[in-house]
Coordinates of C-alpha atoms and ligand atoms in Angstrom, one line a residue:
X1 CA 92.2 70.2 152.2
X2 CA 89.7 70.0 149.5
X3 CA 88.2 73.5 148.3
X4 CA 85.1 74.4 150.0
X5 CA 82.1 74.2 147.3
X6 CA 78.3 75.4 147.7
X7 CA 76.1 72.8 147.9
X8 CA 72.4 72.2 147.4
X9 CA 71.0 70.5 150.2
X10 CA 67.3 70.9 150.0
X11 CA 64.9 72.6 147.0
X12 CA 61.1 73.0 147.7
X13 CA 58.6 75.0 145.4
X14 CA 55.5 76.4 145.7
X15 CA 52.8 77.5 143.3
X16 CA 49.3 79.1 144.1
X17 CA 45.8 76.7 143.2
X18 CA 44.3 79.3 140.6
X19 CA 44.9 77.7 137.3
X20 CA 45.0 80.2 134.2
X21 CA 43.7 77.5 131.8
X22 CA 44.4 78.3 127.8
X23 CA 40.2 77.8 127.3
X24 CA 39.8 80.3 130.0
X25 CA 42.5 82.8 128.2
X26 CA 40.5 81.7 124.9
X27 CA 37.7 83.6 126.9
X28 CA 39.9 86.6 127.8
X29 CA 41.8 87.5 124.7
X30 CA 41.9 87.0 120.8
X31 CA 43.3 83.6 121.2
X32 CA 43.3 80.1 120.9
X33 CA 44.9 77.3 122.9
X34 CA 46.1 75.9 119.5
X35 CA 48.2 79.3 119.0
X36 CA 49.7 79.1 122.4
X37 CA 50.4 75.2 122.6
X38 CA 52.0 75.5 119.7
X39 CA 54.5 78.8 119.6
X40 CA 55.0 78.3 123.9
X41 CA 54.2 74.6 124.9
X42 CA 51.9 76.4 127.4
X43 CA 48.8 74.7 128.5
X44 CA 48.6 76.5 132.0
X45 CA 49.9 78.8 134.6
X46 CA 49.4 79.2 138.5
X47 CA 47.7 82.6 139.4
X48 CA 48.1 84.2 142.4
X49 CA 44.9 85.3 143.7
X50 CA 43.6 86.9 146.9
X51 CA 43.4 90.6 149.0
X52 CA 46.9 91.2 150.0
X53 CA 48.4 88.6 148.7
X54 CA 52.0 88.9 146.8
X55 CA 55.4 87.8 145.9
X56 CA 56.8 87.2 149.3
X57 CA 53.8 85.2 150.8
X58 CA 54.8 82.8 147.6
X59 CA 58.3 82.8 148.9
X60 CA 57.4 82.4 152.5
X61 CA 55.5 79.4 151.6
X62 CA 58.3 77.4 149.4
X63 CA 60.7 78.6 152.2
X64 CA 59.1 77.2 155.3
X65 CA 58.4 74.1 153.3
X66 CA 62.7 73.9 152.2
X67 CA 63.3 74.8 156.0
X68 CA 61.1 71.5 157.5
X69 CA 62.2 69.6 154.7
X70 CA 65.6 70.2 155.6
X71 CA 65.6 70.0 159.4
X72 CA 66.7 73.6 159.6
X73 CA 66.6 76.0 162.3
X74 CA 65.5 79.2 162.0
X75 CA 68.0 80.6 164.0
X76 CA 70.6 78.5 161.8
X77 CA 69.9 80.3 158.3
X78 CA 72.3 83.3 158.1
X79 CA 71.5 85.1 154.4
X80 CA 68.5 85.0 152.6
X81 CA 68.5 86.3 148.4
X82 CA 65.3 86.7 146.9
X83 CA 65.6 86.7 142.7
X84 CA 62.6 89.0 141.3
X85 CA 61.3 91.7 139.3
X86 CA 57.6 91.9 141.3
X87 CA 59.1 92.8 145.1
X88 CA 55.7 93.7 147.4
X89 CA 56.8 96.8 147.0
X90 CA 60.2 99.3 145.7
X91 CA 61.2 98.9 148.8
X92 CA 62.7 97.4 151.3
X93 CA 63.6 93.9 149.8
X94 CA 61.6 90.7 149.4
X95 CA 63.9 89.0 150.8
X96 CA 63.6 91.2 153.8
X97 CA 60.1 90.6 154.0
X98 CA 60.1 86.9 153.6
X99 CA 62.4 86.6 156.6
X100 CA 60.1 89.0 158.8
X101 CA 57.2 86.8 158.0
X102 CA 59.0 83.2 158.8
X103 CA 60.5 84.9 162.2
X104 CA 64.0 84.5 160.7
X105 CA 66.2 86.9 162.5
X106 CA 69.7 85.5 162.0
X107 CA 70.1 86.2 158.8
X108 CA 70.9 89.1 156.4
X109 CA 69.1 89.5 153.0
X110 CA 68.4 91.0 149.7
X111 CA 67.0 90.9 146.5
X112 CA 69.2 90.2 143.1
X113 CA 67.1 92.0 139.5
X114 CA 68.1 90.3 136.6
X115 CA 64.7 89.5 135.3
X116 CA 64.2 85.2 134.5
X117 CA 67.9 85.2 135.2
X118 CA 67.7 86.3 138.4
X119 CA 67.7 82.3 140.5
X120 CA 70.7 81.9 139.0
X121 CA 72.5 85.3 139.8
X122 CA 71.4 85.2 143.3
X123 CA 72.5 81.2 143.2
X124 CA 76.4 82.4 142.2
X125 CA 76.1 85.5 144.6
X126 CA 75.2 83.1 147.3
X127 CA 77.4 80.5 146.8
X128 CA 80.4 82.8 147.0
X129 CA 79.7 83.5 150.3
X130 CA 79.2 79.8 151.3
X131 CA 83.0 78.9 149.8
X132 CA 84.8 82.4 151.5
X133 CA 83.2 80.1 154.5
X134 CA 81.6 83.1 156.1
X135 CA 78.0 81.5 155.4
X136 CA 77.2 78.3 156.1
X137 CA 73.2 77.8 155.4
X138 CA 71.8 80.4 152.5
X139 CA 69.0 80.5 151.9
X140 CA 68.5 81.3 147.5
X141 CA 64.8 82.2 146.5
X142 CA 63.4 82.4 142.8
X143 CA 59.8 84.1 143.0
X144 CA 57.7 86.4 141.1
X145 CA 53.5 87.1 140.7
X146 CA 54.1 88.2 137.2
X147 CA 50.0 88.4 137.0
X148 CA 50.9 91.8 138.7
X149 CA 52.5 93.6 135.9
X150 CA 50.4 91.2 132.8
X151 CA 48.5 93.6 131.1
X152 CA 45.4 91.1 130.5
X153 CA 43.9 92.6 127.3
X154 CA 47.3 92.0 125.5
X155 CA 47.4 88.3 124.1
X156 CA 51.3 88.6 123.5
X157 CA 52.3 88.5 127.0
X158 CA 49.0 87.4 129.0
X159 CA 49.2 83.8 127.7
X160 CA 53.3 83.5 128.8
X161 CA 53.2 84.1 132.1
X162 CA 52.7 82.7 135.4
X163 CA 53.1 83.3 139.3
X164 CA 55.2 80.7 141.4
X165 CA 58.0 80.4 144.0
X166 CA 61.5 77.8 144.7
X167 CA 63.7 77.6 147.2
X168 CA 66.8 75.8 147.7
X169 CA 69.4 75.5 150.8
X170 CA 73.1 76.0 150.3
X171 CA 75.4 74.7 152.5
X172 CA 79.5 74.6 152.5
X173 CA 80.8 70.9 150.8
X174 CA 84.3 69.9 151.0
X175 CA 83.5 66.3 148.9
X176 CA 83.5 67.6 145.7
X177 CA 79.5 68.2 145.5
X178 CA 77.9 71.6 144.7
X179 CA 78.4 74.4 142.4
X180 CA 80.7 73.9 140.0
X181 CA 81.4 76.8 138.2
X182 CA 79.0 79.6 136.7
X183 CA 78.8 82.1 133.7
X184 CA 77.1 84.8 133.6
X185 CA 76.5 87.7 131.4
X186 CA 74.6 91.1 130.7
X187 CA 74.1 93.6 128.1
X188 CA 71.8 96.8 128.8
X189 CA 71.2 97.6 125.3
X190 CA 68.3 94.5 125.5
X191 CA 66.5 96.7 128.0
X192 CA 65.0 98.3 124.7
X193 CA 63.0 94.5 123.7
X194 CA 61.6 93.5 127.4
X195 CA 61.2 95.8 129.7
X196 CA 58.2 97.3 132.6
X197 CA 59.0 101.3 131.8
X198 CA 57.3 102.5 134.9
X199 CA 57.2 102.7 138.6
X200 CA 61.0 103.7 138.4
X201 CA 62.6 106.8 138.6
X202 CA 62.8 107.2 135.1
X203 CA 59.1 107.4 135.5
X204 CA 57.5 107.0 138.5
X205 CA 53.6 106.4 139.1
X206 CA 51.3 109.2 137.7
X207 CA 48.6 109.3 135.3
X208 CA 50.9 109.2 132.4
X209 CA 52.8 106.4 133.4
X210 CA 49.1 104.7 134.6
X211 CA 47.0 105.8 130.8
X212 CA 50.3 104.5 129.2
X213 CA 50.2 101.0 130.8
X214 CA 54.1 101.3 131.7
X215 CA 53.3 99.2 134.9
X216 CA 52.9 96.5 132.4
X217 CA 55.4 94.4 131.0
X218 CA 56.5 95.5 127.6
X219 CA 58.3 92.5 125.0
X220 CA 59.0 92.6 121.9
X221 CA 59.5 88.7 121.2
X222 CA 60.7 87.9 118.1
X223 CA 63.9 89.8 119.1
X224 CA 64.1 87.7 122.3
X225 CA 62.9 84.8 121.4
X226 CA 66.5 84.9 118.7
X227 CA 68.7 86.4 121.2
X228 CA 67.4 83.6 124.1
X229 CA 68.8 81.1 121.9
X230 CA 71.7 82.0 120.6
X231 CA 73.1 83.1 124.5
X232 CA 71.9 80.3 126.3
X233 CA 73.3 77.7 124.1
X234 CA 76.5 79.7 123.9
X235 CA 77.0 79.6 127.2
X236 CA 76.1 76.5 127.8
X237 CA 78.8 75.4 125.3
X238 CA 81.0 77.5 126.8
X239 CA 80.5 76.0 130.6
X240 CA 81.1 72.7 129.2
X241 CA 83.8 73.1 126.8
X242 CA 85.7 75.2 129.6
X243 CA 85.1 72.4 131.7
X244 CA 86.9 69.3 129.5
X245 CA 83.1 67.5 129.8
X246 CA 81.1 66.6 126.9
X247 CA 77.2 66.5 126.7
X248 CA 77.6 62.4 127.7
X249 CA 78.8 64.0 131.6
X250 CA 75.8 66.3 131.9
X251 CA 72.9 64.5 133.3
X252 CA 70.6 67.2 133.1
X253 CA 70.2 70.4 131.2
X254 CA 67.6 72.8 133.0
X255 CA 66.7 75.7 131.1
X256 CA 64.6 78.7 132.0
X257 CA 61.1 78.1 130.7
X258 CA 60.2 80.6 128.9
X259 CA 59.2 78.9 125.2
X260 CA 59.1 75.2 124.3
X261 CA 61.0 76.0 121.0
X262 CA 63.6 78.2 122.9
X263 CA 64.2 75.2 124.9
X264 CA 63.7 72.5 122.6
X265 CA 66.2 74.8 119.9
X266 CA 69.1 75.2 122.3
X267 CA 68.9 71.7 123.1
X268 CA 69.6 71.0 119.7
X269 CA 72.1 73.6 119.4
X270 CA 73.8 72.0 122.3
X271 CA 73.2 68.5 120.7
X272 CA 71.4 67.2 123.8
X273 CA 68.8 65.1 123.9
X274 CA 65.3 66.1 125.4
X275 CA 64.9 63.1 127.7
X276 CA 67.5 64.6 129.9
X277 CA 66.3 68.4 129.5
X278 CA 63.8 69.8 132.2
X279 CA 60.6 71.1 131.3
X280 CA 57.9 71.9 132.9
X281 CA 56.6 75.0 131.0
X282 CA 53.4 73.2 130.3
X283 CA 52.1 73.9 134.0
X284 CA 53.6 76.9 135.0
X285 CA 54.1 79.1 131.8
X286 CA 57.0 81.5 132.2
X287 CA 57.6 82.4 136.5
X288 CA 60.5 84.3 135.4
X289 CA 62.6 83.9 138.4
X290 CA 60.8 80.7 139.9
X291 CA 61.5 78.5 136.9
X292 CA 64.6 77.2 137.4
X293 CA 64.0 76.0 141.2
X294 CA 60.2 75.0 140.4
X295 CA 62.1 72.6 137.3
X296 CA 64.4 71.2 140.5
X297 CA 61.6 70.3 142.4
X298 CA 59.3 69.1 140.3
X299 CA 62.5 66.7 138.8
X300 CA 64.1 65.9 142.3
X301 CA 63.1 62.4 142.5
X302 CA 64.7 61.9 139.2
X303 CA 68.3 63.4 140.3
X304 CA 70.5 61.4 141.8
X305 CA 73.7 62.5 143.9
X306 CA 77.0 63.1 141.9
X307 CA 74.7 64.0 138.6
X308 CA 76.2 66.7 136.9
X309 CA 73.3 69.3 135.7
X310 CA 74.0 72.6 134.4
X311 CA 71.2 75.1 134.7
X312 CA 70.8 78.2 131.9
X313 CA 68.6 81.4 131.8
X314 CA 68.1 84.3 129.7
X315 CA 65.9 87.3 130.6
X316 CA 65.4 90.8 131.1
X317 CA 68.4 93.3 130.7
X318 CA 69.4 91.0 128.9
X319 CA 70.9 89.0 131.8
X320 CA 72.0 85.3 131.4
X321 CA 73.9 82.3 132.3
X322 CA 74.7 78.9 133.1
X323 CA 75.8 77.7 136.1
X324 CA 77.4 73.7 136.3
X325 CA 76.3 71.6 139.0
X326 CA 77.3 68.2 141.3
X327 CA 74.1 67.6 142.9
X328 CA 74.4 66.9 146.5
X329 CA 71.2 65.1 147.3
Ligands
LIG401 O1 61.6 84.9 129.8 C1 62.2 86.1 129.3 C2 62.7 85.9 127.9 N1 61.5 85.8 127.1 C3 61.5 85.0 126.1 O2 62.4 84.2 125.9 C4 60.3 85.0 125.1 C5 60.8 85.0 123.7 N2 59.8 85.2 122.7 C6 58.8 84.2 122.5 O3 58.8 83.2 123.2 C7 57.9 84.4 121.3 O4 58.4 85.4 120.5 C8 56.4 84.7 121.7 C9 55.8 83.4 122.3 C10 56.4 85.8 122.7 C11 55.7 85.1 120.5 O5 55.7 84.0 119.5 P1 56.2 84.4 118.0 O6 56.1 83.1 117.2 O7 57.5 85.1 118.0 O8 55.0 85.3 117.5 P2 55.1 86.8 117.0 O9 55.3 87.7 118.1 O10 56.0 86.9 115.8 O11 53.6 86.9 116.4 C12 53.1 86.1 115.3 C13 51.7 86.4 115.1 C14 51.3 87.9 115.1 O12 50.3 88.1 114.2 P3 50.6 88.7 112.8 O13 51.2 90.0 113.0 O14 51.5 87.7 112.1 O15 49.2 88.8 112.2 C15 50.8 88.1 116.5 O16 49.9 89.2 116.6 O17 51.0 85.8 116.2 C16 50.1 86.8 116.8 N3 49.9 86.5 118.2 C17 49.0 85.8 118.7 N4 48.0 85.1 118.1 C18 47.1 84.4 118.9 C19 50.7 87.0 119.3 N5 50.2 86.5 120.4 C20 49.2 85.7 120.1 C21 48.2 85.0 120.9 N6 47.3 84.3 120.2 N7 48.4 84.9 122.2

């Protein structure tokens, strides 16, 4: 019998109506939309906005649209993993809180933190249940309101970032179709370059941690911008080269969007061409968690089933990866 793969049935996204427009950042901050066109490819980002609104209700949304999209039950879906770094709340889960909103009951869930490589950490985590064949419909979210944690009178990291949600379905394949094979990889000692310091038990909320803006995201970019490159198209190499393919099999390279230059250098690295990479930094800006299934749906009419993509992230941690693909759909 043919080994049971993970496949992607269904991907759906969602991203709030505020846009965070590069004139009206020009307004906010010492910059110019010159300066961030041309060091991010950013023109705009989705904003989140609204009393009591957060990360799940993004998640909820691209979930119930991948659930009618897919013809699934809600009785049907049995895990739910949520990638992000701006849960509602320390605790419980997203993931949790997602399902409590949809009504799905069946199901057990949890969130995966590995910063923008979180979609695809939760995407290997999940899929290894779907092959042991104890799950058979997972549910794999990628969602964060980054505008939470954006200090907005510091230009280096207001202009980057974005709020946004994807979703896709995984569900056992025994035709060759699905994931592949993944590599992924951390090292702690990048904590030091990107990092949110507070709210933790290292230092939990007080005035301290509140007059030192540690609920704010902290990056150093030069550092990451160097090491983004160098691991994603390692890895990326690596994925391929372990697999006997060259870059004439992959159809698609989707990388996490973080920079237009980090993308645009490892597709050179990786000596692939840009008319098959997926970007869609432009819109969104950096969603940390949500880029990789918002660049899947915003490029699914353009897959076609058997197309082998590989999808790469590097973020916070550092975490990163690449994870190769058959698409299914
Ligand atoms: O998703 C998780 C992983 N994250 C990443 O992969 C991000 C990696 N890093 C980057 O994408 C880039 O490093 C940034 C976009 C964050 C910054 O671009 P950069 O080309 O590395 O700029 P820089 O930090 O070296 O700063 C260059 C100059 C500085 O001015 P001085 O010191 O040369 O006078 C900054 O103060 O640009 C200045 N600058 C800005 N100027 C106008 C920084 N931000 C801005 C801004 N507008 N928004």
């Amino acid at each position: 019998m043919a080994k049971k793969l993970a496949a992607i049935t269904g991907v759906h996204g969602y991203v709030p109506d505020f846009v965070l427009s590069n004139a009206l950042l020009e307004e906010m901050v010492d910059t110019t939309d010159e300066w961030i066109t041309t060091r991010t490819g950013i023109k705009e980002r989705r904003i989140q906005k609204g009393e009591g609104l957060a990360t799940s209700d993004m998640g909820v949304e691209a979930v119930k649209g991948l659930l009618e999209k897919t013809g699934t039950s809600l009785d049907e879906v049995d895990m739910v993993i949520c990638g992000t770094v701006t849960g509602d709340m320390a605790f419980p889960d997203t993931a949790n809180i997602i399902c409590d909103k949809i009504g799905i009951r069946n199901a057990f869930s949890f969130d995966v933190n590995a910063a923008c490589s979180g979609f695809l950490f939760a995407l290997t985590t999940a899929a290894k249940f779907v092959e042991s064949g104890t799950h058979k419909k997972v549910i794999v979210v990628g969602a964060d309101k980054m505008s939470s944690i954006i200090d907005y009178t510091d230009r280096t990291t207001c202009v980057i970032f974005g709020d946004g949600a994807g979703a896709v379905l995984l569900e056992p394949s025994e035709d060759g179709y699905g994931i592949q094979d993944s590599i992924l990889k951390s090292n702690g000692e990048g904590r030091h370059y990107l990092h949110q310091k507070g709210g933790g038990s290292l230092n939990p909320a007080s005035k301290k941690s509140l007059d030192e803006k540690m609920h704010y995201i902290y990056q150093n970019g030069r550092p990451v911008f160097k090491a983004a490159v160098s691991s994603m198209s390692s890895v990326v190499m690596e994925l391929i080269e372990k697999h006997n393919l060259t870059k004439e099999d992959i159809k698609w390279l989707v990388p996490h969007q973080a920079n237009i230059r980090i993308i645009e250098t490892v597709a050179k690295m990786a000596d692939f061409p840009m008319e098959r990479v997926m970007v869609n930094i432009q819109k969104y800006g950096n969603t940390t968690a949500a880029t990789l299934p918002l660049c899947l749906w915003d490029y699914e009419s353009k897959m076609e089933k058997g197309d082998n993509i590989i999808l790469t992230a590097f973020g916070g941690g550092f975490t990163w990866g690449a994870t190769l693909i058959k698409w299914s759909i």
